[in-house]
mmCIF file of C-alpha atoms in Angstrom:
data_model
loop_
_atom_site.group_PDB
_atom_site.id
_atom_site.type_symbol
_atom_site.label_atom_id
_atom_site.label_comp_id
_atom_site.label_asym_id
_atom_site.label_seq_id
_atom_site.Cartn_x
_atom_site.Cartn_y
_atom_site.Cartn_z
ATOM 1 C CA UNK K 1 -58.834 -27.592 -13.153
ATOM 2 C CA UNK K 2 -58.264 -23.924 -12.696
ATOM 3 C CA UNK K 3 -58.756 -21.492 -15.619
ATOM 4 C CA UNK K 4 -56.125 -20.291 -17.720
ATOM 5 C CA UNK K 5 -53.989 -23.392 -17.422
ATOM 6 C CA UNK K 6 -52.923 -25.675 -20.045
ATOM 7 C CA UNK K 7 -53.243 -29.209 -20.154
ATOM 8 C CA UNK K 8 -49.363 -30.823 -20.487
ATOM 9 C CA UNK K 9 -50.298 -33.803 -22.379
ATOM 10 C CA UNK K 10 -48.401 -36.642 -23.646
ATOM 11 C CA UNK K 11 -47.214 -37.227 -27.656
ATOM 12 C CA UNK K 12 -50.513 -38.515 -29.546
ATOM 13 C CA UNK K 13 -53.140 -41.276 -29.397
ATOM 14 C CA UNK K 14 -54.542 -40.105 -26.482
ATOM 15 C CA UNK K 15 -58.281 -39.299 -25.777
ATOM 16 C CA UNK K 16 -60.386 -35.714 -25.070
ATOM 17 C CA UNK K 17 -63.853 -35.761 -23.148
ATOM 18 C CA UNK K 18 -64.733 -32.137 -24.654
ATOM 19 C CA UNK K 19 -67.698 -30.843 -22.405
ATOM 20 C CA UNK K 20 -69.931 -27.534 -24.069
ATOM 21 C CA UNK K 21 -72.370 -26.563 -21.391
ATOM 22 C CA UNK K 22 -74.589 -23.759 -20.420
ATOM 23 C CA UNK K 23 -75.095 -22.570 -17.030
ATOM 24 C CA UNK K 24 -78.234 -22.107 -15.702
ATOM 25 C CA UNK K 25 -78.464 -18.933 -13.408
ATOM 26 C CA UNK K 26 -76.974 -19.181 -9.847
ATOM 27 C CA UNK K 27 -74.394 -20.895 -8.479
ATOM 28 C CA UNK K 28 -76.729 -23.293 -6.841
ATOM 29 C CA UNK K 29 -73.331 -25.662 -5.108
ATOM 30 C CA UNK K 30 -71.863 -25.542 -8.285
ATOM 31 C CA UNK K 31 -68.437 -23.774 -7.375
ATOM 32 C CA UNK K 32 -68.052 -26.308 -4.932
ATOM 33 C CA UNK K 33 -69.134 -29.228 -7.048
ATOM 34 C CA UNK K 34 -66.739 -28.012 -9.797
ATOM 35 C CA UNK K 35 -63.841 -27.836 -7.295
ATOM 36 C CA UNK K 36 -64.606 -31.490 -5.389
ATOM 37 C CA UNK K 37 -64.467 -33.155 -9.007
ATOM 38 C CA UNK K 38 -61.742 -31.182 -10.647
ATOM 39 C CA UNK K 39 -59.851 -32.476 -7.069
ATOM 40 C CA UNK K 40 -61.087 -36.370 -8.303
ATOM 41 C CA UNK K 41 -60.691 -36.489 -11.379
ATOM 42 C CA UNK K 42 -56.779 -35.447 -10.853
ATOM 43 C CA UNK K 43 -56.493 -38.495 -8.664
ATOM 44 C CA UNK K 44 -58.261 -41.123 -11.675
ATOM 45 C CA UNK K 45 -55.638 -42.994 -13.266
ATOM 46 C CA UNK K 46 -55.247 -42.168 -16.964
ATOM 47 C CA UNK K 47 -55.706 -39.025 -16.022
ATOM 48 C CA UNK K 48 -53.913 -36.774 -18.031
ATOM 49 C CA UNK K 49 -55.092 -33.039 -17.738
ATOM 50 C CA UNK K 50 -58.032 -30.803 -18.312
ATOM 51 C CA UNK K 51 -58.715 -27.598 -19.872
ATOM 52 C CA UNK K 52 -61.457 -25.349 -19.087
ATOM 53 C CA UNK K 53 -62.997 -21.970 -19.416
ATOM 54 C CA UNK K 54 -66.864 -20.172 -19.301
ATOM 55 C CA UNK K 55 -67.501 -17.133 -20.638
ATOM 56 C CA UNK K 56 -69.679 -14.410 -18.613
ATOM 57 C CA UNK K 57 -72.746 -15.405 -20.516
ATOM 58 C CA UNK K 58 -72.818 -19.007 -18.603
ATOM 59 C CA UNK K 59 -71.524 -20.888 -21.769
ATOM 60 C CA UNK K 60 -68.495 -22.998 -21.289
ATOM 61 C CA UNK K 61 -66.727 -25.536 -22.699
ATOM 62 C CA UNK K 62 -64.063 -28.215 -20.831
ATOM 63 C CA UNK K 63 -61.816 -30.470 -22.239
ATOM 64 C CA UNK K 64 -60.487 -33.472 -20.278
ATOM 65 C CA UNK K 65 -57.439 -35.752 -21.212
ATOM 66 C CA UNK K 66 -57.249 -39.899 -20.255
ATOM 67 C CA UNK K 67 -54.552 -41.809 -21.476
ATOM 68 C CA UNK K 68 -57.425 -44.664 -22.935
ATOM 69 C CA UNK K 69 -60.992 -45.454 -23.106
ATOM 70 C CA UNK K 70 -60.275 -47.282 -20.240
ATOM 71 C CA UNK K 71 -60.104 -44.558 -17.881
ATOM 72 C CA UNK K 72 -62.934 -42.590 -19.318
ATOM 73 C CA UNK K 73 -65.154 -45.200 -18.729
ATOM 74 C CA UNK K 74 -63.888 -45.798 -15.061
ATOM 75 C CA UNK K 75 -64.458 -42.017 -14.472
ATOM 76 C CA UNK K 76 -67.951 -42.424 -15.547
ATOM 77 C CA UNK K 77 -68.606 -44.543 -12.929
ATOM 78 C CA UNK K 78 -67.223 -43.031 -10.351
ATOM 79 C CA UNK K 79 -69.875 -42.532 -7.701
ATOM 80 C CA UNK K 80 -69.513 -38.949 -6.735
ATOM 81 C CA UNK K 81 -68.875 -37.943 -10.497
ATOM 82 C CA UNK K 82 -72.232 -39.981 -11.763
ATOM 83 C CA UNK K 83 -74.219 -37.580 -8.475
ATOM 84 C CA UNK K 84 -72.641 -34.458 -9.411
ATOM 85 C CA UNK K 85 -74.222 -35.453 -13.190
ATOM 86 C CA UNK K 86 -77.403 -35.880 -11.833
ATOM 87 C CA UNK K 87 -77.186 -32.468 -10.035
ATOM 88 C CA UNK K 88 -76.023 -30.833 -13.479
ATOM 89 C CA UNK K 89 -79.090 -32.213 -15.034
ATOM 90 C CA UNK K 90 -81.152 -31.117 -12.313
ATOM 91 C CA UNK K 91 -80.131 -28.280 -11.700
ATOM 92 C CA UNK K 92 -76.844 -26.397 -13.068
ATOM 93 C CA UNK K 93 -77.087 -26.960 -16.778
ATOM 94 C CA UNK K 94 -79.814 -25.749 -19.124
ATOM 95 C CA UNK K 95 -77.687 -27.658 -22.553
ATOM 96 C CA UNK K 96 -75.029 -29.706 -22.571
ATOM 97 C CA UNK K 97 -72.908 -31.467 -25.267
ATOM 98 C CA UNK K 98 -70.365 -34.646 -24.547
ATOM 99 C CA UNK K 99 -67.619 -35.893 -27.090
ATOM 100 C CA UNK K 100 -65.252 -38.751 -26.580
ATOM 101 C CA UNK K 101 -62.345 -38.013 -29.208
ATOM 102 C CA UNK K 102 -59.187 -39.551 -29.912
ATOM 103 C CA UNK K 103 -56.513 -37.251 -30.382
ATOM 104 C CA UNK K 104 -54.012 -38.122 -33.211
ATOM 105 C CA UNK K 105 -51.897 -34.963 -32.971
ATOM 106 C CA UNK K 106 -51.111 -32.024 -31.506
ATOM 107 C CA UNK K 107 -48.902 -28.743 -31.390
ATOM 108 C CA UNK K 108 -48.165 -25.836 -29.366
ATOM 109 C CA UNK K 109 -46.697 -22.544 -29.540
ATOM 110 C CA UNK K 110 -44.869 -20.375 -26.699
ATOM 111 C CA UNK K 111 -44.403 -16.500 -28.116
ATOM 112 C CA UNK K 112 -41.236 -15.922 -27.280
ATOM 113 C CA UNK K 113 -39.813 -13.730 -24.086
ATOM 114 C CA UNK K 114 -39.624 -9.794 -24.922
ATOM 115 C CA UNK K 115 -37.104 -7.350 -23.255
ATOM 116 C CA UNK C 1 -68.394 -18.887 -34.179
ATOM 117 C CA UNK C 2 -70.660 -16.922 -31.479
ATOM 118 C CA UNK C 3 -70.008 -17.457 -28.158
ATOM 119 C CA UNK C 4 -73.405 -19.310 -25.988
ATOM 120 C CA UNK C 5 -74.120 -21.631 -29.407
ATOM 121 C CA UNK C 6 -73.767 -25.388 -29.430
ATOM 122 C CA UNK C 7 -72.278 -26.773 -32.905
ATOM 123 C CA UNK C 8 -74.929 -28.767 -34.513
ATOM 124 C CA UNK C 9 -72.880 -31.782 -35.459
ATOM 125 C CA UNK C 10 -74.226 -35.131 -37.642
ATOM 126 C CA UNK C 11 -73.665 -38.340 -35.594
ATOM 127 C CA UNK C 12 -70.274 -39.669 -35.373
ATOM 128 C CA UNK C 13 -67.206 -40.010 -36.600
ATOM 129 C CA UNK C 14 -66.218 -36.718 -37.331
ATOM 130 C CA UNK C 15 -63.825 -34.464 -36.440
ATOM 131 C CA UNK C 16 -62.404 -32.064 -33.880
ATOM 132 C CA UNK C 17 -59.686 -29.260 -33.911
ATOM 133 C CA UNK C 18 -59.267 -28.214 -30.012
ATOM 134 C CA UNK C 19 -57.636 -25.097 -29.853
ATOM 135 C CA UNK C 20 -57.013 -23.479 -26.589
ATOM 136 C CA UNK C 21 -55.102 -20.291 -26.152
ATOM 137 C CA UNK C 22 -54.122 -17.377 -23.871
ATOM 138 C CA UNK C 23 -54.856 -13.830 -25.283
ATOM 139 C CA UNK C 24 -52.294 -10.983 -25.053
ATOM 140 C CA UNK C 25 -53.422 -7.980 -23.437
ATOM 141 C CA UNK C 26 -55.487 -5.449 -25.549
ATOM 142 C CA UNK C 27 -57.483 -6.201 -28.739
ATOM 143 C CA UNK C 28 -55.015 -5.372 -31.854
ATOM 144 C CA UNK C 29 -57.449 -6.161 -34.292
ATOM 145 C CA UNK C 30 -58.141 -9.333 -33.251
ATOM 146 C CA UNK C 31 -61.801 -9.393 -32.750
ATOM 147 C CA UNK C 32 -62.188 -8.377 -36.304
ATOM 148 C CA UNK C 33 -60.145 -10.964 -37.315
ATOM 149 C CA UNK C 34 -61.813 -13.751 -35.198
ATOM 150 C CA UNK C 35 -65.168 -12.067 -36.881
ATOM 151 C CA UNK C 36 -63.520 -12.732 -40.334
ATOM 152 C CA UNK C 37 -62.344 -16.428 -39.946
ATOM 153 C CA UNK C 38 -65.391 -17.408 -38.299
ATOM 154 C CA UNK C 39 -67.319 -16.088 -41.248
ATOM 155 C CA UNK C 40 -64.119 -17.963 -43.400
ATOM 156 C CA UNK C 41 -64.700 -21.234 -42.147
ATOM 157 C CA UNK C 42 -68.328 -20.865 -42.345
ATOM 158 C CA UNK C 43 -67.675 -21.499 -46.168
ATOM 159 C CA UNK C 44 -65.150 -24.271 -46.054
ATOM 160 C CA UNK C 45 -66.478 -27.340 -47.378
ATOM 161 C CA UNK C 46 -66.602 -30.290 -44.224
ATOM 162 C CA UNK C 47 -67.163 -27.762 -41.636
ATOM 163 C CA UNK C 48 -69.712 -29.114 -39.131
ATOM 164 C CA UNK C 49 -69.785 -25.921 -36.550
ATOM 165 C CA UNK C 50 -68.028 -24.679 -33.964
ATOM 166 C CA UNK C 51 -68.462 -23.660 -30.033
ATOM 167 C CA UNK C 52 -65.944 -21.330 -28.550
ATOM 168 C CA UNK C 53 -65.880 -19.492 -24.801
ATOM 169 C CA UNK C 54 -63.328 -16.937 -23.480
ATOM 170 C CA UNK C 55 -63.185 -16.133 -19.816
ATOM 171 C CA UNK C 56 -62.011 -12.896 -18.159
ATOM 172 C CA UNK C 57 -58.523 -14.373 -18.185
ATOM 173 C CA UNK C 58 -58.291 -14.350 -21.877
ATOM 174 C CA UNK C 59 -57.712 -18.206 -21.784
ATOM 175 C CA UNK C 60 -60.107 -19.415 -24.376
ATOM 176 C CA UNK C 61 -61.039 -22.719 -25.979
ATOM 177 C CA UNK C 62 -62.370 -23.440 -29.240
ATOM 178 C CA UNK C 63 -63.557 -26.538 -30.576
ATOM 179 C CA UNK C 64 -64.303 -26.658 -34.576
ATOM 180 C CA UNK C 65 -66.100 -29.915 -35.930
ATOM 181 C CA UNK C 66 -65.083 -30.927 -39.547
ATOM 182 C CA UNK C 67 -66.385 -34.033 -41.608
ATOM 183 C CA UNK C 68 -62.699 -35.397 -42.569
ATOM 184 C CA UNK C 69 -59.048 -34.390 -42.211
ATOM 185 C CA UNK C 70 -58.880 -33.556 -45.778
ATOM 186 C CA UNK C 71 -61.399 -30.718 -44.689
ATOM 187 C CA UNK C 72 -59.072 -29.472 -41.841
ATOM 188 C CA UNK C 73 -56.145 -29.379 -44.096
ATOM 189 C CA UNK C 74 -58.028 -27.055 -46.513
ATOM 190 C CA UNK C 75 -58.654 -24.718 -44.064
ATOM 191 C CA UNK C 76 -55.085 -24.737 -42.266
ATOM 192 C CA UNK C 77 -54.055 -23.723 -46.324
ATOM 193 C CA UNK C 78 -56.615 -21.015 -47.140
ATOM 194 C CA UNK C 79 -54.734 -17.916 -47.145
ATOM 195 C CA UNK C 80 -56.154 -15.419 -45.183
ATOM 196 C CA UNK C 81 -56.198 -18.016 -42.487
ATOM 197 C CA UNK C 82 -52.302 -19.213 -42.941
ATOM 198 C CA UNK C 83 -52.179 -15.361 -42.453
ATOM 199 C CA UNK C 84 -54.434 -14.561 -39.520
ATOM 200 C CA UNK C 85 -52.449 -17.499 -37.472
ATOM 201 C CA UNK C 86 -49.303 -15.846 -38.293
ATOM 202 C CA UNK C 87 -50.644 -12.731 -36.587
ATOM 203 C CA UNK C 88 -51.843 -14.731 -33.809
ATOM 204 C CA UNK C 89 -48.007 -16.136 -33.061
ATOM 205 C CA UNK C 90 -46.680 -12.698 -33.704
ATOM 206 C CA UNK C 91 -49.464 -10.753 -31.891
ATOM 207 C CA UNK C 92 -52.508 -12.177 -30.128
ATOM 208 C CA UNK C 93 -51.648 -15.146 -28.424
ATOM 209 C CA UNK C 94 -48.554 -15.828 -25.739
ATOM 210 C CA UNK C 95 -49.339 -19.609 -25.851
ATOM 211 C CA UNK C 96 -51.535 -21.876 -27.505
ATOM 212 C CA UNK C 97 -52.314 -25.600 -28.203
ATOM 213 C CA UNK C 98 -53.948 -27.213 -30.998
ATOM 214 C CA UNK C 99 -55.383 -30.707 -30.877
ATOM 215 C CA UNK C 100 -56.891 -32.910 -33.903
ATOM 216 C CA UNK C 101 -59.272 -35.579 -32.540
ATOM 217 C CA UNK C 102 -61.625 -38.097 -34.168
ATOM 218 C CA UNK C 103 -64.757 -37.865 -32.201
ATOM 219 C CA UNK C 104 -65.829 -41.362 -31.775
ATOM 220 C CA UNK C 105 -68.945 -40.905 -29.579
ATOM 221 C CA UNK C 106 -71.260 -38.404 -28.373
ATOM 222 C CA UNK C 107 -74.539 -37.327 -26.541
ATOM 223 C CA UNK C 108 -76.236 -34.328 -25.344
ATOM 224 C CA UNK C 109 -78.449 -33.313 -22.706
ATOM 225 C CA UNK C 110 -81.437 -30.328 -22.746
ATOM 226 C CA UNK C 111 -83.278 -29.544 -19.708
ATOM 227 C CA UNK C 112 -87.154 -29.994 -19.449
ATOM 228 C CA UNK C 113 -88.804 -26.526 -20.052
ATOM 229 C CA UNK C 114 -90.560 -25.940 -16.461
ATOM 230 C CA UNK C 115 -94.195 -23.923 -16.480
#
């Protein structure tokens, strides 16, 4: 789930877990954390992609893809996902906001190559 | 559309536009113009709010909450918005995705103040 990297996502219904957040101060494990579940969540089936990016004020927002409901809920309960929420309660989130969506479409543009 | 601010959104269903995007170098008139639409769709009728972050990269995300796709389509018509999103293929953005979602649940999360 590196910055600055797109999502390649299937044609519409699919669904978006769209994460707001602000950071307390300190990294506090979180790099680490952040790394560990972008590294599971990759391996959840009906996984289908995540966006993600924080501005330098701590306030960031992720969006995560899953091909159903299904697989939203199974990530939920995945053990070491349901810790590292507890540790963003305790610890490396001051705010946060969840939405499940269902996307119903989409588009993209590429600028096109100058020489 | 300040960065660091949650959207204060009614319970659900509503709706989501997900736009994520990769900046061009230099500015170009573009914070002005991000100034301008935020203040735009401030005014549209069905807007809920919006929460938008930008990391050193320039890959940003923005998420803006509407009460029905009749409301989005307003917006994707008023003028000075069909216009600033031409400026954005043409100018400000070398790739960008746009996602319409139903949000079909959500819940939120505020840390205990500690003395």
């Amino acid at each position: 789930m590196s910055a600055s990297s797109f999502a390649k996502t299937p044609k519409p219904p699919y669904y978006a877990v769209i994460f707001s957040a602000q950071r307390t101060e300190g990294d506090n494990g979180y790099a680490e954390a952040a790394a560990r579940m972008g590294e599971l969540v990759a391996q959840q089936p009906g996984f289908l992609g995540a966006e993600s990016t924080r501005g330098d004020d701590g306030f960031g927002i992720t969006v995560a893809y899953f091909d159903s409901e299904d697989a939203i809920r199974s990530w939920k309960r995945h053990l070491e996902h349901a810790a590292a929420r507890k540790n963003g309660r305790e610890t490396w989130y001051s705010h946060y906001e969840v939405r499940v969506a269902r996307v119903e479409r989409a588009y993209d543009f590429t600028a096109p190559e100058i020489d």
